[in-house]
């Protein structure tokens, strides 16, 4: 039985050209980029080339790119870094309720260091409510954090509008662009002060990412160390990972392929049955590779286990802690009941997904749902 992988929003295979570019840096090239001798300079040049690529892809200056250990570290550095440098008259931080754990995880620390965190509600698709954001904006807001595309439901936020509300009040705007960087959902008009991206979502390796820090942003390092990355991220750089990220951001986006696979999957599923609910309206902007849906009465965990046995990898937004499955905070913020949120499934398609896989996946899903329903009825 062929295994089918429909969880590309969680991670996606490393591109062959990324593997090839990284290979010397896990082998014979071993210079420390801070060393002044030839091997060190070679490593520095490799990092510089990657920095150039990332700056190019994200539309920022070479010196505005800080390499990190991934999207989480980039988000945490952005939020806590500006909070540590906050002036006494700007202590409010506005965060959308549907942000990733990378952002939510900073909240207790922010409060401990004296910041006031306020939540921005989201609409039925998980996008922060602009009207509420604009009402809350005053000149004492330090930072607003809104993700570009939601990793669970795939909805895309108008981050340019959020950015302009921030600029009117001199607040920083942080955008978690982990799900959109390197795709055609990327917004070239994005002028956020801080942007986080991650290597392993775009065909690069895990454990590497980048934060862009617009010139003029007052920010302190969380890892001071030896002053690497313009004193914003101490520690000898992950040269192989950074080289891989630099190649991955240059890879042509294959959004059309993702969309084709997602559409083929949904079309086949609709042909098979009608007892499911799609979470995002067809006319709302959504990531091309995302299908987020639920089968009323069918628990997501039960269905995911059955799908896994049938060779299909998908996911739910639920976090499993201490043996109980907690419904996704994103879906609850969107107004879903807890029981509905426990039925939600995400199928996310990638560069390597094919139409045949998508159709076969929809058939296996339909069969799995039938089996669960029959078992419950008998
Ligand atoms: N932000 C979003 C929207 C994500 O989807 C993820 C990964 O799941 C992250 C941040 C964290 O990125 P990383 O896995 O590189 O730490």
mmCIF file of C-alpha atoms and ligand atoms in Angstrom:
data_model
loop_
_atom_site.group_PDB
_atom_site.id
_atom_site.type_symbol
_atom_site.label_atom_id
_atom_site.label_comp_id
_atom_site.label_asym_id
_atom_site.label_seq_id
_atom_site.Cartn_x
_atom_site.Cartn_y
_atom_site.Cartn_z
ATOM 1 C CA UNK A 1 0.000 0.000 0.000
ATOM 2 C CA UNK A 2 1.357 3.406 -1.009
ATOM 3 C CA UNK A 3 1.667 5.837 1.840
ATOM 4 C CA UNK A 4 0.053 9.196 1.135
ATOM 5 C CA UNK A 5 1.400 12.307 2.833
ATOM 6 C CA UNK A 6 -1.098 15.140 3.177
ATOM 7 C CA UNK A 7 0.545 17.046 5.990
ATOM 8 C CA UNK A 8 2.793 19.454 4.087
ATOM 9 C CA UNK A 9 1.802 22.385 6.296
ATOM 10 C CA UNK A 10 3.500 20.571 9.177
ATOM 11 C CA UNK A 11 6.616 19.920 7.131
ATOM 12 C CA UNK A 12 7.506 19.127 3.547
ATOM 13 C CA UNK A 13 10.310 17.093 1.925
ATOM 14 C CA UNK A 14 13.714 18.714 1.556
ATOM 15 C CA UNK A 15 14.378 19.755 -2.053
ATOM 16 C CA UNK A 16 17.099 17.751 -3.841
ATOM 17 C CA UNK A 17 19.033 20.924 -4.680
ATOM 18 C CA UNK A 18 18.936 21.909 -1.009
ATOM 19 C CA UNK A 19 20.439 18.554 -0.035
ATOM 20 C CA UNK A 20 23.148 19.015 -2.687
ATOM 21 C CA UNK A 21 23.990 22.543 -1.529
ATOM 22 C CA UNK A 22 24.147 21.501 2.131
ATOM 23 C CA UNK A 23 26.247 18.394 1.559
ATOM 24 C CA UNK A 24 29.701 20.092 1.628
ATOM 25 C CA UNK A 25 28.724 21.870 4.848
ATOM 26 C CA UNK A 26 28.036 18.655 6.696
ATOM 27 C CA UNK A 27 31.216 17.200 5.145
ATOM 28 C CA UNK A 28 34.507 18.705 4.157
ATOM 29 C CA UNK A 29 33.664 22.405 4.575
ATOM 30 C CA UNK A 30 33.874 23.050 8.272
ATOM 31 C CA UNK A 31 35.162 26.589 8.751
ATOM 32 C CA UNK A 32 33.816 28.747 11.536
ATOM 33 C CA UNK A 33 32.314 31.834 9.878
ATOM 34 C CA UNK A 34 33.772 34.044 12.615
ATOM 35 C CA UNK A 35 37.354 32.915 11.827
ATOM 36 C CA UNK A 36 39.449 35.251 9.729
ATOM 37 C CA UNK A 37 41.414 32.537 7.869
ATOM 38 C CA UNK A 38 40.448 31.073 4.485
ATOM 39 C CA UNK A 39 38.143 28.234 5.694
ATOM 40 C CA UNK A 40 36.360 30.736 7.941
ATOM 41 C CA UNK A 41 35.984 33.212 5.100
ATOM 42 C CA UNK A 42 34.529 30.480 2.876
ATOM 43 C CA UNK A 43 31.888 29.744 5.497
ATOM 44 C CA UNK A 44 31.170 33.469 5.903
ATOM 45 C CA UNK A 45 30.746 33.816 2.127
ATOM 46 C CA UNK A 46 28.262 30.923 2.103
ATOM 47 C CA UNK A 47 26.207 32.587 4.852
ATOM 48 C CA UNK A 48 26.356 35.925 3.043
ATOM 49 C CA UNK A 49 25.051 34.314 -0.155
ATOM 50 C CA UNK A 50 22.156 32.771 1.774
ATOM 51 C CA UNK A 51 21.438 36.100 3.452
ATOM 52 C CA UNK A 52 21.319 37.756 0.041
ATOM 53 C CA UNK A 53 18.792 35.137 -1.169
ATOM 54 C CA UNK A 54 16.538 35.527 1.850
ATOM 55 C CA UNK A 55 16.691 39.335 1.640
ATOM 56 C CA UNK A 56 15.828 39.121 -2.045
ATOM 57 C CA UNK A 57 12.916 36.755 -1.476
ATOM 58 C CA UNK A 58 11.459 38.801 1.387
ATOM 59 C CA UNK A 59 12.135 42.212 -0.142
ATOM 60 C CA UNK A 60 14.340 43.535 2.646
ATOM 61 C CA UNK A 61 17.975 44.653 2.939
ATOM 62 C CA UNK A 62 20.860 42.214 3.354
ATOM 63 C CA UNK A 63 21.604 43.541 6.846
ATOM 64 C CA UNK A 64 17.997 43.102 7.988
ATOM 65 C CA UNK A 65 18.096 39.270 7.934
ATOM 66 C CA UNK A 66 18.847 37.403 11.176
ATOM 67 C CA UNK A 67 19.213 33.623 10.940
ATOM 68 C CA UNK A 68 17.580 31.643 13.742
ATOM 69 C CA UNK A 69 16.893 28.017 14.641
ATOM 70 C CA UNK A 70 13.474 28.180 12.959
ATOM 71 C CA UNK A 71 10.120 29.920 12.878
ATOM 72 C CA UNK A 72 9.540 29.594 16.610
ATOM 73 C CA UNK A 73 12.808 31.242 17.549
ATOM 74 C CA UNK A 74 12.251 33.979 14.974
ATOM 75 C CA UNK A 75 8.805 34.775 16.461
ATOM 76 C CA UNK A 76 10.020 34.646 20.053
ATOM 77 C CA UNK A 77 13.037 36.834 19.239
ATOM 78 C CA UNK A 78 10.834 39.390 17.485
ATOM 79 C CA UNK A 79 8.264 39.685 20.264
ATOM 80 C CA UNK A 80 10.410 39.372 23.368
ATOM 81 C CA UNK A 81 13.283 41.256 21.720
ATOM 82 C CA UNK A 82 11.253 44.427 21.140
ATOM 83 C CA UNK A 83 9.522 44.021 24.522
ATOM 84 C CA UNK A 84 12.901 43.973 26.291
ATOM 85 C CA UNK A 85 13.709 47.297 24.614
ATOM 86 C CA UNK A 86 10.250 48.874 25.126
ATOM 87 C CA UNK A 87 10.083 52.507 26.233
ATOM 88 C CA UNK A 88 8.111 53.091 29.444
ATOM 89 C CA UNK A 89 5.205 54.708 27.566
ATOM 90 C CA UNK A 90 4.625 51.781 25.147
ATOM 91 C CA UNK A 91 3.797 48.684 27.123
ATOM 92 C CA UNK A 92 0.755 47.286 25.287
ATOM 93 C CA UNK A 93 1.040 44.361 22.872
ATOM 94 C CA UNK A 94 -1.881 43.253 20.682
ATOM 95 C CA UNK A 95 -1.964 39.614 19.606
ATOM 96 C CA UNK A 96 -4.494 37.884 17.389
ATOM 97 C CA UNK A 97 -6.238 34.949 19.080
ATOM 98 C CA UNK A 98 -5.439 32.577 16.222
ATOM 99 C CA UNK A 99 -1.636 32.931 16.333
ATOM 100 C CA UNK A 100 0.660 29.906 16.374
ATOM 101 C CA UNK A 101 2.009 28.543 19.673
ATOM 102 C CA UNK A 102 5.337 30.132 18.727
ATOM 103 C CA UNK A 103 3.676 33.494 19.452
ATOM 104 C CA UNK A 104 1.255 32.429 22.188
ATOM 105 C CA UNK A 105 4.139 30.949 24.154
ATOM 106 C CA UNK A 106 5.601 34.418 24.704
ATOM 107 C CA UNK A 107 2.524 35.756 26.516
ATOM 108 C CA UNK A 108 3.313 34.669 30.092
ATOM 109 C CA UNK A 109 6.885 35.937 29.729
ATOM 110 C CA UNK A 110 5.638 39.253 28.334
ATOM 111 C CA UNK A 111 3.344 39.661 31.329
ATOM 112 C CA UNK A 112 6.151 38.755 33.716
ATOM 113 C CA UNK A 113 8.317 41.537 32.302
ATOM 114 C CA UNK A 114 5.542 44.096 32.718
ATOM 115 C CA UNK A 115 3.904 44.176 29.257
ATOM 116 C CA UNK A 116 0.124 44.295 28.884
ATOM 117 C CA UNK A 117 -1.057 41.695 26.379
ATOM 118 C CA UNK A 118 -4.457 42.246 24.750
ATOM 119 C CA UNK A 119 -6.204 39.816 22.434
ATOM 120 C CA UNK A 120 -7.643 40.674 19.040
ATOM 121 C CA UNK A 121 -10.673 38.528 18.191
ATOM 122 C CA UNK A 122 -10.812 36.741 14.856
ATOM 123 C CA UNK A 123 -13.615 36.326 12.329
ATOM 124 C CA UNK A 124 -15.256 33.051 11.291
ATOM 125 C CA UNK A 125 -12.183 32.195 9.169
ATOM 126 C CA UNK A 126 -9.558 32.960 11.819
ATOM 127 C CA UNK A 127 -8.512 36.395 10.521
ATOM 128 C CA UNK A 128 -7.982 39.156 13.101
ATOM 129 C CA UNK A 129 -10.840 41.671 13.176
ATOM 130 C CA UNK A 130 -9.492 44.878 11.675
ATOM 131 C CA UNK A 131 -12.265 47.031 13.175
ATOM 132 C CA UNK A 132 -11.355 45.853 16.672
ATOM 133 C CA UNK A 133 -7.662 46.322 16.016
ATOM 134 C CA UNK A 134 -8.178 49.882 14.781
ATOM 135 C CA UNK A 135 -10.330 50.726 17.825
ATOM 136 C CA UNK A 136 -7.652 49.451 20.188
ATOM 137 C CA UNK A 137 -4.733 51.213 18.514
ATOM 138 C CA UNK A 138 -3.286 54.080 20.563
ATOM 139 C CA UNK A 139 0.179 55.545 20.785
ATOM 140 C CA UNK A 140 1.012 53.302 23.759
ATOM 141 C CA UNK A 141 0.947 50.105 21.653
ATOM 142 C CA UNK A 142 4.436 48.704 21.203
ATOM 143 C CA UNK A 143 3.714 45.785 18.897
ATOM 144 C CA UNK A 144 0.943 44.029 16.987
ATOM 145 C CA UNK A 145 1.349 40.355 16.102
ATOM 146 C CA UNK A 146 -0.740 38.928 13.246
ATOM 147 C CA UNK A 147 0.149 35.863 11.229
ATOM 148 C CA UNK A 148 -0.027 36.029 7.441
ATOM 149 C CA UNK A 149 -1.721 32.687 6.798
ATOM 150 C CA UNK A 150 -3.184 30.522 9.502
ATOM 151 C CA UNK A 151 -1.399 27.168 9.671
ATOM 152 C CA UNK A 152 -4.547 25.255 10.650
ATOM 153 C CA UNK A 153 -7.343 26.555 8.459
ATOM 154 C CA UNK A 154 -5.151 28.245 5.828
ATOM 155 C CA UNK A 155 -6.998 31.586 5.772
ATOM 156 C CA UNK A 156 -4.950 34.583 4.654
ATOM 157 C CA UNK A 157 -5.009 37.881 6.544
ATOM 158 C CA UNK A 158 -4.724 41.311 4.966
ATOM 159 C CA UNK A 159 -1.454 42.046 6.759
ATOM 160 C CA UNK A 160 -0.864 45.187 4.673
ATOM 161 C CA UNK A 161 -3.983 46.766 6.245
ATOM 162 C CA UNK A 162 -2.836 45.700 9.722
ATOM 163 C CA UNK A 163 0.597 47.214 9.000
ATOM 164 C CA UNK A 164 -0.852 50.554 8.007
ATOM 165 C CA UNK A 165 -2.915 50.705 11.254
ATOM 166 C CA UNK A 166 0.339 50.040 13.147
ATOM 167 C CA UNK A 167 2.261 52.750 11.309
ATOM 168 C CA UNK A 168 -0.368 55.380 12.086
ATOM 169 C CA UNK A 169 0.380 54.878 15.777
ATOM 170 C CA UNK A 170 4.109 54.159 15.616
ATOM 171 C CA UNK A 171 3.636 50.534 16.709
ATOM 172 C CA UNK A 172 5.803 47.699 15.423
ATOM 173 C CA UNK A 173 4.142 45.041 13.291
ATOM 174 C CA UNK A 174 5.300 41.434 13.561
ATOM 175 C CA UNK A 175 4.135 39.004 10.883
ATOM 176 C CA UNK A 176 4.524 35.247 11.227
ATOM 177 C CA UNK A 177 4.918 34.417 7.529
ATOM 178 C CA UNK A 178 5.978 30.815 8.093
ATOM 179 C CA UNK A 179 3.101 29.464 5.966
ATOM 180 C CA UNK A 180 3.377 31.984 3.115
ATOM 181 C CA UNK A 181 7.079 32.747 2.547
ATOM 182 C CA UNK A 182 8.261 31.083 -0.640
ATOM 183 C CA UNK A 183 4.703 30.570 -1.947
ATOM 184 C CA UNK A 184 2.552 32.654 -4.249
ATOM 185 C CA UNK A 185 0.543 33.738 -1.198
ATOM 186 C CA UNK A 186 3.597 35.812 -0.210
ATOM 187 C CA UNK A 187 2.735 39.499 -0.269
ATOM 188 C CA UNK A 188 5.377 41.664 -1.940
ATOM 189 C CA UNK A 189 3.714 44.780 -0.472
ATOM 190 C CA UNK A 190 4.284 43.554 3.066
ATOM 191 C CA UNK A 191 6.171 46.208 4.991
ATOM 192 C CA UNK A 192 6.201 44.650 8.427
ATOM 193 C CA UNK A 193 8.949 45.619 10.863
ATOM 194 C CA UNK A 194 9.563 42.001 11.816
ATOM 195 C CA UNK A 195 8.855 38.882 9.725
ATOM 196 C CA UNK A 196 9.449 35.241 10.678
ATOM 197 C CA UNK A 197 10.024 32.393 8.223
ATOM 198 C CA UNK A 198 11.007 28.743 8.633
ATOM 199 C CA UNK A 199 13.165 26.481 6.454
ATOM 200 C CA UNK A 200 11.310 23.195 6.733
ATOM 201 C CA UNK A 201 7.993 24.525 5.408
ATOM 202 C CA UNK A 202 9.517 25.466 2.054
ATOM 203 C CA UNK A 203 11.753 22.550 1.159
ATOM 204 C CA UNK A 204 14.643 23.555 3.394
ATOM 205 C CA UNK A 205 15.951 21.713 6.443
ATOM 206 C CA UNK A 206 14.442 21.713 9.923
ATOM 207 C CA UNK A 207 16.032 23.789 12.658
ATOM 208 C CA UNK A 208 16.723 26.890 10.602
ATOM 209 C CA UNK A 209 14.684 30.006 9.940
ATOM 210 C CA UNK A 210 15.038 33.722 9.651
ATOM 211 C CA UNK A 211 13.737 36.894 11.195
ATOM 212 C CA UNK A 212 13.812 40.132 9.254
ATOM 213 C CA UNK A 213 14.312 43.204 11.413
ATOM 214 C CA UNK A 214 13.620 46.444 9.599
ATOM 215 C CA UNK A 215 16.254 49.141 10.097
ATOM 216 C CA UNK A 216 15.345 51.494 12.944
ATOM 217 C CA UNK A 217 13.636 48.769 15.014
ATOM 218 C CA UNK A 218 14.817 48.869 18.628
ATOM 219 C CA UNK A 219 15.328 45.270 19.683
ATOM 220 C CA UNK A 220 17.471 43.382 22.199
ATOM 221 C CA UNK A 221 18.937 39.900 21.702
ATOM 222 C CA UNK A 222 17.603 36.930 23.642
ATOM 223 C CA UNK A 223 20.884 35.093 23.069
ATOM 224 C CA UNK A 224 23.659 37.639 23.427
ATOM 225 C CA UNK A 225 26.708 35.360 23.193
ATOM 226 C CA UNK A 226 29.520 36.215 20.816
ATOM 227 C CA UNK A 227 27.737 38.941 18.879
ATOM 228 C CA UNK A 228 26.908 36.899 15.755
ATOM 229 C CA UNK A 229 24.027 37.950 13.479
ATOM 230 C CA UNK A 230 24.622 41.636 14.136
ATOM 231 C CA UNK A 231 24.535 41.006 17.872
ATOM 232 C CA UNK A 232 20.976 39.699 17.706
ATOM 233 C CA UNK A 233 21.652 35.987 17.900
ATOM 234 C CA UNK A 234 24.876 34.793 19.514
ATOM 235 C CA UNK A 235 26.367 31.364 18.815
ATOM 236 C CA UNK A 236 28.291 29.861 15.919
ATOM 237 C CA UNK A 237 25.963 29.776 12.936
ATOM 238 C CA UNK A 238 24.308 26.635 11.564
ATOM 239 C CA UNK A 239 26.124 27.021 8.242
ATOM 240 C CA UNK A 240 24.657 23.926 6.550
ATOM 241 C CA UNK A 241 21.109 24.847 7.563
ATOM 242 C CA UNK A 242 21.514 28.470 6.513
ATOM 243 C CA UNK A 243 22.916 27.414 3.128
ATOM 244 C CA UNK A 244 19.914 25.086 2.714
ATOM 245 C CA UNK A 245 17.459 27.850 3.602
ATOM 246 C CA UNK A 246 19.149 30.172 1.107
ATOM 247 C CA UNK A 247 18.566 27.647 -1.686
ATOM 248 C CA UNK A 248 15.014 26.775 -0.606
ATOM 249 C CA UNK A 249 13.790 30.405 -0.713
ATOM 250 C CA UNK A 250 14.968 30.668 -4.320
ATOM 251 C CA UNK A 251 13.092 27.568 -5.465
ATOM 252 C CA UNK A 252 10.251 28.385 -7.876
ATOM 253 C CA UNK A 253 6.977 28.056 -6.095
ATOM 254 C CA UNK A 254 4.746 25.229 -7.232
ATOM 255 C CA UNK A 255 1.526 26.643 -5.870
ATOM 256 C CA UNK A 256 -0.384 25.557 -8.959
ATOM 257 C CA UNK A 257 0.516 21.956 -8.160
ATOM 258 C CA UNK A 258 -0.648 22.273 -4.564
ATOM 259 C CA UNK A 259 -3.926 23.836 -5.682
ATOM 260 C CA UNK A 260 -4.468 21.156 -8.313
ATOM 261 C CA UNK A 261 -3.968 18.369 -5.719
ATOM 262 C CA UNK A 262 -6.192 20.054 -3.122
ATOM 263 C CA UNK A 263 -8.953 20.654 -5.664
ATOM 264 C CA UNK A 264 -8.749 17.081 -6.979
ATOM 265 C CA UNK A 265 -8.992 15.788 -3.406
ATOM 266 C CA UNK A 266 -12.049 17.916 -2.586
ATOM 267 C CA UNK A 267 -13.751 17.127 -5.881
ATOM 268 C CA UNK A 268 -13.335 13.386 -5.353
ATOM 269 C CA UNK A 269 -14.544 13.688 -1.758
ATOM 270 C CA UNK A 270 -17.623 15.631 -2.911
ATOM 271 C CA UNK A 271 -18.265 12.910 -5.510
ATOM 272 C CA UNK A 272 -18.100 10.279 -2.784
ATOM 273 C CA UNK A 273 -20.256 12.001 -0.150
ATOM 274 C CA UNK A 274 -21.830 15.162 1.170
ATOM 275 C CA UNK A 275 -21.748 14.597 4.942
ATOM 276 C CA UNK A 276 -18.801 16.900 5.587
ATOM 277 C CA UNK A 277 -18.388 20.617 6.214
ATOM 278 C CA UNK A 278 -15.615 22.725 4.674
ATOM 279 C CA UNK A 279 -14.285 25.290 7.158
ATOM 280 C CA UNK A 280 -13.371 28.137 4.823
ATOM 281 C CA UNK A 281 -15.846 29.597 2.325
ATOM 282 C CA UNK A 282 -14.833 29.118 -1.301
ATOM 283 C CA UNK A 283 -14.598 32.888 -1.869
ATOM 284 C CA UNK A 284 -12.283 33.578 1.118
ATOM 285 C CA UNK A 285 -8.562 33.777 0.436
ATOM 286 C CA UNK A 286 -6.946 30.520 1.531
ATOM 287 C CA UNK A 287 -3.581 28.799 1.095
ATOM 288 C CA UNK A 288 -3.622 26.811 -2.141
ATOM 289 C CA UNK A 289 -2.668 23.506 -0.541
ATOM 290 C CA UNK A 290 -5.052 23.543 2.416
ATOM 291 C CA UNK A 291 -8.283 21.590 2.850
ATOM 292 C CA UNK A 292 -9.781 21.974 6.313
ATOM 293 C CA UNK A 293 -12.989 20.104 7.050
ATOM 294 C CA UNK A 294 -14.969 18.053 9.521
ATOM 295 C CA UNK A 295 -17.375 15.159 9.453
ATOM 296 C CA UNK A 296 -20.122 15.909 12.019
ATOM 297 C CA UNK A 297 -20.300 13.106 14.560
ATOM 298 C CA UNK A 298 -16.879 11.669 13.689
ATOM 299 C CA UNK A 299 -14.022 12.442 16.105
ATOM 300 C CA UNK A 300 -10.863 13.678 14.413
ATOM 301 C CA UNK A 301 -8.522 11.549 16.519
ATOM 302 C CA UNK A 302 -10.398 8.341 15.713
ATOM 303 C CA UNK A 303 -10.414 9.241 12.039
ATOM 304 C CA UNK A 304 -6.741 10.205 11.954
ATOM 305 C CA UNK A 305 -5.731 6.907 13.568
ATOM 306 C CA UNK A 306 -7.801 4.989 11.041
ATOM 307 C CA UNK A 307 -6.361 7.050 8.189
ATOM 308 C CA UNK A 308 -2.847 6.396 9.426
ATOM 309 C CA UNK A 309 -3.604 2.651 9.350
ATOM 310 C CA UNK A 310 -4.847 3.172 5.785
ATOM 311 C CA UNK A 311 -1.534 4.832 4.901
ATOM 312 C CA UNK A 312 -2.781 8.434 4.902
ATOM 313 C CA UNK A 313 -0.977 11.112 6.936
ATOM 314 C CA UNK A 314 -3.138 14.128 7.806
ATOM 315 C CA UNK A 315 -3.554 16.187 10.944
ATOM 316 C CA UNK A 316 -5.924 17.903 13.316
ATOM 317 C CA UNK A 317 -5.231 21.159 15.099
ATOM 318 C CA UNK A 318 -5.756 19.560 18.462
ATOM 319 C CA UNK A 319 -2.989 19.366 20.981
ATOM 320 C CA UNK A 320 -2.797 16.213 23.032
ATOM 321 C CA UNK A 321 -1.757 16.929 26.579
ATOM 322 C CA UNK A 322 -1.920 14.686 29.657
ATOM 323 C CA UNK A 323 -3.896 12.098 27.744
ATOM 324 C CA UNK A 324 -6.822 14.375 26.856
ATOM 325 C CA UNK A 325 -7.269 15.976 23.473
ATOM 326 C CA UNK A 326 -7.704 19.723 23.696
ATOM 327 C CA UNK A 327 -9.629 21.340 20.837
ATOM 328 C CA UNK A 328 -7.737 23.844 18.723
ATOM 329 C CA UNK A 329 -7.583 27.380 20.136
ATOM 330 C CA UNK A 330 -7.903 28.657 16.534
ATOM 331 C CA UNK A 331 -11.241 26.942 15.953
ATOM 332 C CA UNK A 332 -12.595 27.988 19.357
ATOM 333 C CA UNK A 333 -11.584 31.586 18.558
ATOM 334 C CA UNK A 334 -13.452 31.236 15.232
ATOM 335 C CA UNK A 335 -16.602 30.486 17.236
ATOM 336 C CA UNK A 336 -16.712 26.709 16.841
ATOM 337 C CA UNK A 337 -18.172 24.583 19.654
ATOM 338 C CA UNK A 338 -15.631 22.363 21.442
ATOM 339 C CA UNK A 339 -17.386 19.267 20.070
ATOM 340 C CA UNK A 340 -17.065 20.614 16.496
ATOM 341 C CA UNK A 341 -13.426 21.541 16.993
ATOM 342 C CA UNK A 342 -12.687 17.956 18.010
ATOM 343 C CA UNK A 343 -13.900 16.828 14.573
ATOM 344 C CA UNK A 344 -11.603 19.059 12.507
ATOM 345 C CA UNK A 345 -9.089 17.657 10.041
ATOM 346 C CA UNK A 346 -6.431 19.358 7.953
ATOM 347 C CA UNK A 347 -5.203 17.910 4.674
ATOM 348 C CA UNK A 348 -2.327 19.942 3.273
ATOM 349 C CA UNK A 349 -0.803 19.314 -0.127
ATOM 350 C CA UNK A 350 2.705 20.123 -1.312
ATOM 351 C CA UNK A 351 5.108 20.327 -4.193
ATOM 352 C CA UNK A 352 5.345 16.541 -4.473
ATOM 353 C CA UNK A 353 1.600 15.825 -4.268
ATOM 354 C CA UNK A 354 -0.011 14.348 -7.362
ATOM 355 C CA UNK A 355 -3.586 14.248 -8.637
ATOM 356 C CA UNK A 356 -3.629 10.439 -8.368
ATOM 357 C CA UNK A 357 -2.524 10.587 -4.723
ATOM 358 C CA UNK A 358 -5.156 13.218 -3.956
ATOM 359 C CA UNK A 359 -7.967 11.145 -5.517
ATOM 360 C CA UNK A 360 -6.795 7.953 -3.836
ATOM 361 C CA UNK A 361 -6.571 9.850 -0.512
ATOM 362 C CA UNK A 362 -10.164 11.067 -0.814
ATOM 363 C CA UNK A 363 -11.304 7.468 -1.467
ATOM 364 C CA UNK A 364 -9.439 6.140 1.566
ATOM 365 C CA UNK A 365 -10.838 8.971 3.687
ATOM 366 C CA UNK A 366 -14.373 8.226 2.570
ATOM 367 C CA UNK A 367 -13.923 4.529 3.379
ATOM 368 C CA UNK A 368 -12.483 5.368 6.810
ATOM 369 C CA UNK A 369 -15.473 7.590 7.618
ATOM 370 C CA UNK A 370 -17.884 4.823 6.514
ATOM 371 C CA UNK A 371 -16.109 2.278 8.704
ATOM 372 C CA UNK A 372 -16.286 4.550 11.750
ATOM 373 C CA UNK A 373 -19.955 5.350 11.155
ATOM 374 C CA UNK A 374 -20.857 1.667 10.667
ATOM 375 C CA UNK A 375 -18.939 0.673 13.789
ATOM 376 C CA UNK A 376 -20.781 3.358 15.789
ATOM 377 C CA UNK A 377 -24.149 2.248 14.406
ATOM 378 C CA UNK A 378 -23.650 -1.471 15.139
HETATM 379 N N1 LIG B 1 4.424 29.725 12.788
HETATM 380 C C1 LIG B 1 3.613 28.995 12.022
HETATM 381 C C2 LIG B 1 2.427 29.649 11.377
HETATM 382 C C3 LIG B 1 3.861 27.642 11.806
HETATM 383 O O1 LIG B 1 3.037 26.922 11.028
HETATM 384 C C4 LIG B 1 5.002 27.062 12.427
HETATM 385 C C5 LIG B 1 5.270 25.621 12.269
HETATM 386 O O2 LIG B 1 4.404 24.807 12.486
HETATM 387 C C6 LIG B 1 5.838 27.874 13.207
HETATM 388 C C7 LIG B 1 5.511 29.205 13.368
HETATM 389 C C8 LIG B 1 7.063 27.333 13.876
HETATM 390 O O3 LIG B 1 8.114 27.102 12.952
HETATM 391 P P1 LIG B 1 9.290 26.093 13.337
HETATM 392 O O4 LIG B 1 8.724 24.716 13.243
HETATM 393 O O5 LIG B 1 10.353 26.356 12.321
HETATM 394 O O6 LIG B 1 9.747 26.445 14.716
#
